[in-house]
Amino acid sequence: MKTRPGICQRKRRYASREEAEQVAVRADVTLRAYKCALCGQFHLTSRTKGLRVPRVSAAPEA
Ligand SMILES: [Zn+2]
């Protein structure tokens, strides 16, 4: 995943994936922890698209 600098600076940073995921499980929405290539720490994202493959139907072949 590509992280843009603006997003990195706006987002809360976590020193470890464990710390980020602890916050994620307490949140009301589904959050995923990912390692940021810019700061080397972890952020949370509510965008789960592309991180996991929840369904395999309707794959566009364009
Ligand atoms: Zn970052």
PDB file of N, CA, C and O and ligand atoms in Angstrom:
ATOM      1  N   MET A   1       0.843  -1.199   0.000  1.00  0.00           N
ATOM      2  CA  MET A   1       0.000   0.000   0.000  1.00  0.00           C
ATOM      3  C   MET A   1       0.877   1.246   0.000  1.00  0.00           C
ATOM      4  O   MET A   1       1.831   1.348   0.746  1.00  0.00           O
ATOM      5  N   LYS A   2       0.479   2.181  -0.824  1.00  0.00           N
ATOM      6  CA  LYS A   2       1.227   3.441  -0.856  1.00  0.00           C
ATOM      7  C   LYS A   2       0.623   4.430   0.126  1.00  0.00           C
ATOM      8  O   LYS A   2      -0.585   4.605   0.178  1.00  0.00           O
ATOM      9  N   THR A   3       1.464   5.048   0.881  1.00  0.00           N
ATOM     10  CA  THR A   3       0.979   6.037   1.832  1.00  0.00           C
ATOM     11  C   THR A   3       1.491   7.410   1.415  1.00  0.00           C
ATOM     12  O   THR A   3       2.673   7.595   1.202  1.00  0.00           O
ATOM     13  N   ARG A   4       0.559   8.319   1.330  1.00  0.00           N
ATOM     14  CA  ARG A   4       0.962   9.681   0.958  1.00  0.00           C
ATOM     15  C   ARG A   4       1.430  10.441   2.187  1.00  0.00           C
ATOM     16  O   ARG A   4       0.905  10.230   3.288  1.00  0.00           O
ATOM     17  N   PRO A   5       2.389  11.317   2.024  1.00  0.00           N
ATOM     18  CA  PRO A   5       2.960  12.045   3.172  1.00  0.00           C
ATOM     19  C   PRO A   5       1.913  12.777   3.987  1.00  0.00           C
ATOM     20  O   PRO A   5       1.984  12.797   5.213  1.00  0.00           O
ATOM     21  N   GLY A   6       0.938  13.372   3.349  1.00  0.00           N
ATOM     22  CA  GLY A   6      -0.086  14.114   4.074  1.00  0.00           C
ATOM     23  C   GLY A   6      -0.878  13.216   4.997  1.00  0.00           C
ATOM     24  O   GLY A   6      -1.214  13.586   6.113  1.00  0.00           O
ATOM     25  N   ILE A   7      -1.170  12.036   4.531  1.00  0.00           N
ATOM     26  CA  ILE A   7      -1.920  11.078   5.336  1.00  0.00           C
ATOM     27  C   ILE A   7      -1.083  10.620   6.513  1.00  0.00           C
ATOM     28  O   ILE A   7      -1.557  10.535   7.639  1.00  0.00           O
ATOM     29  N   CYS A   8       0.143  10.375   6.261  1.00  0.00           N
ATOM     30  CA  CYS A   8       1.047   9.931   7.324  1.00  0.00           C
ATOM     31  C   CYS A   8       1.105  10.948   8.446  1.00  0.00           C
ATOM     32  O   CYS A   8       1.024  10.606   9.621  1.00  0.00           O
ATOM     33  N   GLN A   9       1.217  12.197   8.100  1.00  0.00           N
ATOM     34  CA  GLN A   9       1.368  13.231   9.127  1.00  0.00           C
ATOM     35  C   GLN A   9       0.074  13.487   9.880  1.00  0.00           C
ATOM     36  O   GLN A   9       0.090  13.868  11.038  1.00  0.00           O
ATOM     37  N   ARG A  10      -1.042  13.278   9.203  1.00  0.00           N
ATOM     38  CA  ARG A  10      -2.324  13.505   9.862  1.00  0.00           C
ATOM     39  C   ARG A  10      -2.685  12.377  10.804  1.00  0.00           C
ATOM     40  O   ARG A  10      -3.375  12.578  11.788  1.00  0.00           O
ATOM     41  N   LYS A  11      -2.228  11.202  10.482  1.00  0.00           N
ATOM     42  CA  LYS A  11      -2.676  10.034  11.224  1.00  0.00           C
ATOM     43  C   LYS A  11      -1.891   9.814  12.496  1.00  0.00           C
ATOM     44  O   LYS A  11      -0.720  10.188  12.600  1.00  0.00           O
ATOM     45  N   ARG A  12      -2.563   9.178  13.404  1.00  0.00           N
ATOM     46  CA  ARG A  12      -1.933   8.758  14.638  1.00  0.00           C
ATOM     47  C   ARG A  12      -0.918   7.660  14.326  1.00  0.00           C
ATOM     48  O   ARG A  12      -1.161   6.796  13.516  1.00  0.00           O
ATOM     49  N   ARG A  13       0.226   7.758  14.978  1.00  0.00           N
ATOM     50  CA  ARG A  13       1.252   6.741  14.750  1.00  0.00           C
ATOM     51  C   ARG A  13       1.367   5.810  15.946  1.00  0.00           C
ATOM     52  O   ARG A  13       1.240   6.227  17.089  1.00  0.00           O
ATOM     53  N   TYR A  14       1.627   4.565  15.654  1.00  0.00           N
ATOM     54  CA  TYR A  14       1.834   3.573  16.704  1.00  0.00           C
ATOM     55  C   TYR A  14       3.204   2.946  16.518  1.00  0.00           C
ATOM     56  O   TYR A  14       3.625   2.668  15.402  1.00  0.00           O
ATOM     57  N   ALA A  15       3.859   2.735  17.631  1.00  0.00           N
ATOM     58  CA  ALA A  15       5.230   2.239  17.563  1.00  0.00           C
ATOM     59  C   ALA A  15       5.290   0.783  17.132  1.00  0.00           C
ATOM     60  O   ALA A  15       6.268   0.338  16.556  1.00  0.00           O
ATOM     61  N   SER A  16       4.211   0.061  17.404  1.00  0.00           N
ATOM     62  CA  SER A  16       4.220  -1.353  17.050  1.00  0.00           C
ATOM     63  C   SER A  16       2.867  -1.771  16.499  1.00  0.00           C
ATOM     64  O   SER A  16       1.850  -1.124  16.749  1.00  0.00           O
ATOM     65  N   ARG A  17       2.865  -2.851  15.761  1.00  0.00           N
ATOM     66  CA  ARG A  17       1.609  -3.374  15.230  1.00  0.00           C
ATOM     67  C   ARG A  17       0.676  -3.793  16.366  1.00  0.00           C
ATOM     68  O   ARG A  17      -0.526  -3.611  16.285  1.00  0.00           O
ATOM     69  N   GLU A  18       1.238  -4.336  17.423  1.00  0.00           N
ATOM     70  CA  GLU A  18       0.428  -4.765  18.556  1.00  0.00           C
ATOM     71  C   GLU A  18      -0.335  -3.588  19.148  1.00  0.00           C
ATOM     72  O   GLU A  18      -1.522  -3.673  19.455  1.00  0.00           O
ATOM     73  N   GLU A  19       0.360  -2.485  19.310  1.00  0.00           N
ATOM     74  CA  GLU A  19      -0.274  -1.307  19.885  1.00  0.00           C
ATOM     75  C   GLU A  19      -1.397  -0.808  18.992  1.00  0.00           C
ATOM     76  O   GLU A  19      -2.492  -0.478  19.455  1.00  0.00           O
ATOM     77  N   ALA A  20      -1.142  -0.786  17.716  1.00  0.00           N
ATOM     78  CA  ALA A  20      -2.151  -0.319  16.771  1.00  0.00           C
ATOM     79  C   ALA A  20      -3.366  -1.237  16.768  1.00  0.00           C
ATOM     80  O   ALA A  20      -4.509  -0.784  16.740  1.00  0.00           O
ATOM     81  N   GLU A  21      -3.115  -2.524  16.820  1.00  0.00           N
ATOM     82  CA  GLU A  21      -4.227  -3.471  16.754  1.00  0.00           C
ATOM     83  C   GLU A  21      -5.036  -3.477  18.042  1.00  0.00           C
ATOM     84  O   GLU A  21      -6.225  -3.768  18.035  1.00  0.00           O
ATOM     85  N   GLN A  22      -4.409  -3.147  19.135  1.00  0.00           N
ATOM     86  CA  GLN A  22      -5.164  -3.031  20.379  1.00  0.00           C
ATOM     87  C   GLN A  22      -6.172  -1.903  20.291  1.00  0.00           C
ATOM     88  O   GLN A  22      -7.294  -1.995  20.805  1.00  0.00           O
ATOM     89  N   VAL A  23      -5.782  -0.832  19.656  1.00  0.00           N
ATOM     90  CA  VAL A  23      -6.707   0.273  19.449  1.00  0.00           C
ATOM     91  C   VAL A  23      -7.777  -0.128  18.439  1.00  0.00           C
ATOM     92  O   VAL A  23      -8.954   0.202  18.592  1.00  0.00           O
ATOM     93  N   ALA A  24      -7.379  -0.875  17.444  1.00  0.00           N
ATOM     94  CA  ALA A  24      -8.297  -1.263  16.377  1.00  0.00           C
ATOM     95  C   ALA A  24      -9.437  -2.126  16.903  1.00  0.00           C
ATOM     96  O   ALA A  24     -10.583  -1.951  16.511  1.00  0.00           O
ATOM     97  N   VAL A  25      -9.142  -3.049  17.793  1.00  0.00           N
ATOM     98  CA  VAL A  25     -10.192  -3.948  18.276  1.00  0.00           C
ATOM     99  C   VAL A  25     -11.176  -3.221  19.176  1.00  0.00           C
ATOM    100  O   VAL A  25     -12.314  -3.640  19.337  1.00  0.00           O
ATOM    101  N   ARG A  26     -10.763  -2.121  19.745  1.00  0.00           N
ATOM    102  CA  ARG A  26     -11.670  -1.358  20.605  1.00  0.00           C
ATOM    103  C   ARG A  26     -12.527  -0.388  19.807  1.00  0.00           C
ATOM    104  O   ARG A  26     -13.467   0.193  20.327  1.00  0.00           O
ATOM    105  N   ALA A  27     -12.179  -0.171  18.577  1.00  0.00           N
ATOM    106  CA  ALA A  27     -12.912   0.801  17.769  1.00  0.00           C
ATOM    107  C   ALA A  27     -14.249   0.231  17.290  1.00  0.00           C
ATOM    108  O   ALA A  27     -14.433  -0.979  17.236  1.00  0.00           O
ATOM    109  N   ASP A  28     -15.166   1.134  16.968  1.00  0.00           N
ATOM    110  CA  ASP A  28     -16.498   0.708  16.535  1.00  0.00           C
ATOM    111  C   ASP A  28     -16.484   0.186  15.105  1.00  0.00           C
ATOM    112  O   ASP A  28     -17.313  -0.602  14.713  1.00  0.00           O
ATOM    113  N   VAL A  29     -15.551   0.672  14.352  1.00  0.00           N
ATOM    114  CA  VAL A  29     -15.479   0.258  12.955  1.00  0.00           C
ATOM    115  C   VAL A  29     -14.293  -0.685  12.755  1.00  0.00           C
ATOM    116  O   VAL A  29     -13.397  -0.760  13.596  1.00  0.00           O
ATOM    117  N   THR A  30     -14.327  -1.373  11.664  1.00  0.00           N
ATOM    118  CA  THR A  30     -13.231  -2.292  11.370  1.00  0.00           C
ATOM    119  C   THR A  30     -11.992  -1.516  10.946  1.00  0.00           C
ATOM    120  O   THR A  30     -12.014  -0.764   9.984  1.00  0.00           O
ATOM    121  N   LEU A  31     -10.955  -1.696  11.689  1.00  0.00           N
ATOM    122  CA  LEU A  31      -9.714  -1.011  11.370  1.00  0.00           C
ATOM    123  C   LEU A  31      -8.603  -2.025  11.168  1.00  0.00           C
ATOM    124  O   LEU A  31      -8.575  -3.075  11.798  1.00  0.00           O
ATOM    125  N   ARG A  32      -7.708  -1.642  10.311  1.00  0.00           N
ATOM    126  CA  ARG A  32      -6.578  -2.512  10.053  1.00  0.00           C
ATOM    127  C   ARG A  32      -5.296  -1.743  10.322  1.00  0.00           C
ATOM    128  O   ARG A  32      -5.154  -0.584   9.956  1.00  0.00           O
ATOM    129  N   ALA A  33      -4.364  -2.411  10.953  1.00  0.00           N
ATOM    130  CA  ALA A  33      -3.070  -1.791  11.186  1.00  0.00           C
ATOM    131  C   ALA A  33      -2.163  -2.095  10.003  1.00  0.00           C
ATOM    132  O   ALA A  33      -2.170  -3.192   9.471  1.00  0.00           O
ATOM    133  N   TYR A  34      -1.436  -1.092   9.596  1.00  0.00           N
ATOM    134  CA  TYR A  34      -0.482  -1.335   8.518  1.00  0.00           C
ATOM    135  C   TYR A  34       0.786  -0.552   8.785  1.00  0.00           C
ATOM    136  O   TYR A  34       0.767   0.495   9.428  1.00  0.00           O
ATOM    137  N   LYS A  35       1.872  -1.083   8.298  1.00  0.00           N
ATOM    138  CA  LYS A  35       3.138  -0.402   8.493  1.00  0.00           C
ATOM    139  C   LYS A  35       3.308   0.663   7.437  1.00  0.00           C
ATOM    140  O   LYS A  35       3.129   0.415   6.248  1.00  0.00           O
ATOM    141  N   CYS A  36       3.674   1.849   7.907  1.00  0.00           N
ATOM    142  CA  CYS A  36       3.841   2.971   7.003  1.00  0.00           C
ATOM    143  C   CYS A  36       5.257   2.976   6.447  1.00  0.00           C
ATOM    144  O   CYS A  36       6.227   2.881   7.185  1.00  0.00           O
ATOM    145  N   ALA A  37       5.341   3.086   5.136  1.00  0.00           N
ATOM    146  CA  ALA A  37       6.649   3.080   4.497  1.00  0.00           C
ATOM    147  C   ALA A  37       7.374   4.408   4.701  1.00  0.00           C
ATOM    148  O   ALA A  37       8.582   4.511   4.499  1.00  0.00           O
ATOM    149  N   LEU A  38       6.635   5.428   5.095  1.00  0.00           N
ATOM    150  CA  LEU A  38       7.236   6.755   5.240  1.00  0.00           C
ATOM    151  C   LEU A  38       7.876   6.951   6.606  1.00  0.00           C
ATOM    152  O   LEU A  38       9.015   7.392   6.718  1.00  0.00           O
ATOM    153  N   CYS A  39       7.129   6.629   7.648  1.00  0.00           N
ATOM    154  CA  CYS A  39       7.651   6.884   8.986  1.00  0.00           C
ATOM    155  C   CYS A  39       8.133   5.598   9.662  1.00  0.00           C
ATOM    156  O   CYS A  39       8.785   5.639  10.693  1.00  0.00           O
ATOM    157  N   GLY A  40       7.812   4.453   9.054  1.00  0.00           N
ATOM    158  CA  GLY A  40       8.281   3.198   9.608  1.00  0.00           C
ATOM    159  C   GLY A  40       7.493   2.746  10.820  1.00  0.00           C
ATOM    160  O   GLY A  40       7.776   1.709  11.397  1.00  0.00           O
ATOM    161  N   GLN A  41       6.468   3.511  11.182  1.00  0.00           N
ATOM    162  CA  GLN A  41       5.607   3.125  12.284  1.00  0.00           C
ATOM    163  C   GLN A  41       4.279   2.628  11.728  1.00  0.00           C
ATOM    164  O   GLN A  41       4.136   2.445  10.523  1.00  0.00           O
ATOM    165  N   PHE A  42       3.330   2.448  12.622  1.00  0.00           N
ATOM    166  CA  PHE A  42       2.067   1.843  12.184  1.00  0.00           C
ATOM    167  C   PHE A  42       0.934   2.839  12.261  1.00  0.00           C
ATOM    168  O   PHE A  42       0.861   3.660  13.170  1.00  0.00           O
ATOM    169  N   HIS A  43       0.050   2.749  11.280  1.00  0.00           N
ATOM    170  CA  HIS A  43      -1.168   3.541  11.283  1.00  0.00           C
ATOM    171  C   HIS A  43      -2.354   2.591  11.226  1.00  0.00           C
ATOM    172  O   HIS A  43      -2.209   1.422  10.907  1.00  0.00           O
ATOM    173  N   LEU A  44      -3.523   3.161  11.490  1.00  0.00           N
ATOM    174  CA  LEU A  44      -4.749   2.395  11.324  1.00  0.00           C
ATOM    175  C   LEU A  44      -5.518   2.944  10.137  1.00  0.00           C
ATOM    176  O   LEU A  44      -5.551   4.143   9.913  1.00  0.00           O
ATOM    177  N   THR A  45      -6.117   2.056   9.403  1.00  0.00           N
ATOM    178  CA  THR A  45      -6.951   2.480   8.295  1.00  0.00           C
ATOM    179  C   THR A  45      -8.284   1.769   8.357  1.00  0.00           C
ATOM    180  O   THR A  45      -8.361   0.619   8.784  1.00  0.00           O
ATOM    181  N   SER A  46      -9.323   2.473   7.964  1.00  0.00           N
ATOM    182  CA  SER A  46     -10.640   1.846   7.903  1.00  0.00           C
ATOM    183  C   SER A  46     -10.864   1.248   6.521  1.00  0.00           C
ATOM    184  O   SER A  46     -11.877   0.614   6.261  1.00  0.00           O
ATOM    185  N   ARG A  47      -9.913   1.478   5.660  1.00  0.00           N
ATOM    186  CA  ARG A  47     -10.029   0.916   4.323  1.00  0.00           C
ATOM    187  C   ARG A  47      -9.465  -0.493   4.314  1.00  0.00           C
ATOM    188  O   ARG A  47      -8.247  -0.680   4.322  1.00  0.00           O
ATOM    189  N   THR A  48     -10.343  -1.436   4.307  1.00  0.00           N
ATOM    190  CA  THR A  48      -9.886  -2.813   4.324  1.00  0.00           C
ATOM    191  C   THR A  48      -9.765  -3.379   2.911  1.00  0.00           C
ATOM    192  O   THR A  48      -9.297  -4.470   2.718  1.00  0.00           O
ATOM    193  N   LYS A  49     -10.207  -2.580   1.971  1.00  0.00           N
ATOM    194  CA  LYS A  49     -10.141  -3.015   0.578  1.00  0.00           C
ATOM    195  C   LYS A  49      -8.685  -3.237   0.158  1.00  0.00           C
ATOM    196  O   LYS A  49      -7.855  -2.357   0.330  1.00  0.00           O
ATOM    197  N   GLY A  50      -8.443  -4.386  -0.392  1.00  0.00           N
ATOM    198  CA  GLY A  50      -7.105  -4.641  -0.894  1.00  0.00           C
ATOM    199  C   GLY A  50      -6.178  -5.247   0.142  1.00  0.00           C
ATOM    200  O   GLY A  50      -5.178  -5.860  -0.188  1.00  0.00           O
ATOM    201  N   LEU A  51      -6.522  -5.088   1.405  1.00  0.00           N
ATOM    202  CA  LEU A  51      -5.688  -5.669   2.443  1.00  0.00           C
ATOM    203  C   LEU A  51      -6.059  -7.139   2.651  1.00  0.00           C
ATOM    204  O   LEU A  51      -5.210  -7.974   2.855  1.00  0.00           O
ATOM    205  N   ARG A  52      -7.329  -7.378   2.576  1.00  0.00           N
ATOM    206  CA  ARG A  52      -7.811  -8.749   2.649  1.00  0.00           C
ATOM    207  C   ARG A  52      -8.718  -9.012   1.474  1.00  0.00           C
ATOM    208  O   ARG A  52      -9.163  -8.086   0.813  1.00  0.00           O
ATOM    209  N   VAL A  53      -9.012 -10.248   1.243  1.00  0.00           N
ATOM    210  CA  VAL A  53      -9.930 -10.574   0.170  1.00  0.00           C
ATOM    211  C   VAL A  53     -11.174 -11.200   0.773  1.00  0.00           C
ATOM    212  O   VAL A  53     -11.253 -12.404   0.965  1.00  0.00           O
ATOM    213  N   PRO A  54     -12.150 -10.368   1.132  1.00  0.00           N
ATOM    214  CA  PRO A  54     -13.343 -10.863   1.812  1.00  0.00           C
ATOM    215  C   PRO A  54     -14.262 -11.655   0.892  1.00  0.00           C
ATOM    216  O   PRO A  54     -15.001 -12.495   1.329  1.00  0.00           O
ATOM    217  N   ARG A  55     -14.219 -11.381  -0.375  1.00  0.00           N
ATOM    218  CA  ARG A  55     -15.077 -12.134  -1.299  1.00  0.00           C
ATOM    219  C   ARG A  55     -14.408 -12.227  -2.664  1.00  0.00           C
ATOM    220  O   ARG A  55     -13.621 -11.373  -3.033  1.00  0.00           O
ATOM    221  N   VAL A  56     -14.760 -13.265  -3.354  1.00  0.00           N
ATOM    222  CA  VAL A  56     -14.091 -13.526  -4.622  1.00  0.00           C
ATOM    223  C   VAL A  56     -15.037 -13.382  -5.807  1.00  0.00           C
ATOM    224  O   VAL A  56     -14.662 -13.611  -6.931  1.00  0.00           O
ATOM    225  N   SER A  57     -16.286 -12.989  -5.498  1.00  0.00           N
ATOM    226  CA  SER A  57     -17.259 -12.904  -6.581  1.00  0.00           C
ATOM    227  C   SER A  57     -17.124 -11.588  -7.340  1.00  0.00           C
ATOM    228  O   SER A  57     -16.552 -10.620  -6.842  1.00  0.00           O
ATOM    229  N   ALA A  58     -17.677 -11.577  -8.549  1.00  0.00           N
ATOM    230  CA  ALA A  58     -17.760 -10.373  -9.356  1.00  0.00           C
ATOM    231  C   ALA A  58     -16.420  -9.692  -9.580  1.00  0.00           C
ATOM    232  O   ALA A  58     -16.268  -8.502  -9.388  1.00  0.00           O
ATOM    233  N   ALA A  59     -15.461 -10.458  -9.961  1.00  0.00           N
ATOM    234  CA  ALA A  59     -14.159  -9.863 -10.266  1.00  0.00           C
ATOM    235  C   ALA A  59     -14.197  -9.229 -11.649  1.00  0.00           C
ATOM    236  O   ALA A  59     -14.459  -9.899 -12.637  1.00  0.00           O
ATOM    237  N   PRO A  60     -13.957  -7.946 -11.708  1.00  0.00           N
ATOM    238  CA  PRO A  60     -13.999  -7.264 -13.009  1.00  0.00           C
ATOM    239  C   PRO A  60     -12.800  -7.657 -13.880  1.00  0.00           C
ATOM    240  O   PRO A  60     -11.678  -7.685 -13.427  1.00  0.00           O
ATOM    241  N   GLU A  61     -13.118  -7.959 -15.113  1.00  0.00           N
ATOM    242  CA  GLU A  61     -12.037  -8.386 -16.003  1.00  0.00           C
ATOM    243  C   GLU A  61     -11.779  -7.353 -17.076  1.00  0.00           C
ATOM    244  O   GLU A  61     -11.488  -7.667 -18.223  1.00  0.00           O
ATOM    245  N   ALA A  62     -11.892  -6.112 -16.730  1.00  0.00           N
ATOM    246  CA  ALA A  62     -11.622  -5.046 -17.699  1.00  0.00           C
ATOM    247  C   ALA A  62     -10.163  -4.699 -17.612  1.00  0.00           C
ATOM    248  O   ALA A  62      -9.434  -4.573 -18.471  1.00  0.00           O
TER     249      ALA A  62
HETATM  250 ZN    ZN B   1       3.504   7.149   8.544  1.00  0.00          ZN
END
